[in-house]
Amino acid sequence: MTKQEVIIIVGPTASGKTEAGLMIAQQIGGEIISGDSMQAYQGLDIGTAKASVEERQAVPHHGIDIKTIHEAYTAADFKERAAGWIEDISRRGKVPVVVGGTGLYIRALTRNFDFQKSAADPQYRLTLEHQLEQHGKQWLHEQLRIQDSEAAERIHPNNARRVIRALEILKQQGGRTIAFSEQEEAESPYTVRMIGIDIQREVLYKRINDRVDQMAEDGLIEEAKWLLENAGPDVQAAKAIGYKELFPYIRQECPLEQSLDTLKQHSRNYAKRQLTWFRNKEDVEWMDMTVTSSAAKETKLLSYLEGIRQPLSKGIQAGRKQRGDPDDETC
């Protein structure tokens, strides 16, 4: 059985993934699936750098504005939904183009991770959250290590939400959680071509700093205030980089400049982690897109696409025929 073909655009925050994804999707007759864990939330537009309304009209997008700020959106949710979108897009003769920087979400999709869908245990979760408050993250992580040392190795002590979820699964299933590392080498259910958008480090950091300043001008503070007032600081949406850094300013605990500086630093650190993840865990074809003009970027991307014969040639030809473009035998 022929596998469905999927292009995945990855890279650090502010590297230009959205722009690259749009260019590629328009050239091959593709539709975009957001692989960003925060773009799913309604009302969080500025801080998550969603594609504009005009861009979404030019190319169909999936995975944006599908959750309220009170709901969780997990890697398991994304994998299940994305699989459905890929099936639908492919069935209609289009090419799925996944664009995003959330490494675990992309890995879950490309390796078909089994997330062990155990029902939540609200009472036990409250107990764990109370223990977290009383004893701290390190103590809670040690409880996980005692029960499942492999799970503790995979989950950072600071990621209390995942530590709590792992402890829930252990209680419900009465045994060791299935290590994602055991699924790392599984064959992908898709034919994947993963393109990484690479930017010179100093240029990337300047883009991050400039983007934070622009977001602030565009209404990021008001968006963060709305999130805090309507959902509070403990929902998953409020944990995202871009919002939590502004809460101290909104509570009048520090100056705005300090919150923005913290946001810039956290964003730069996140960009480092994204690069480390994709370089260590994925088979990525990296493209240096330090060029500044859209025309130069489009030239590089088109040159790259013209060199692809398989597995995307069918998708490229299908996209061109749909738009009425002449066939190109060199593609």
Coordinates of N, CA and C in Angstrom, one line a residue, residues 69 127 140 291 305:
I69 N -9.5 28.5 25.2 CA -8.4 28.7 26.2 C -8.5 27.9 27.4
T127 N -4.6 15.3 44.3 CA -3.6 14.8 45.3 C -2.2 15.1 44.8
L140 N 8.4 15.6 43.5 CA 7.4 14.9 42.7 C 8.1 14.0 41.6
V291 N 18.7 34.8 4.0 CA 18.3 35.9 3.1 C 17.1 36.6 3.6
L305 N 12.5 22.9 -4.6 CA 11.4 22.1 -5.0 C 11.6 21.5 -6.4

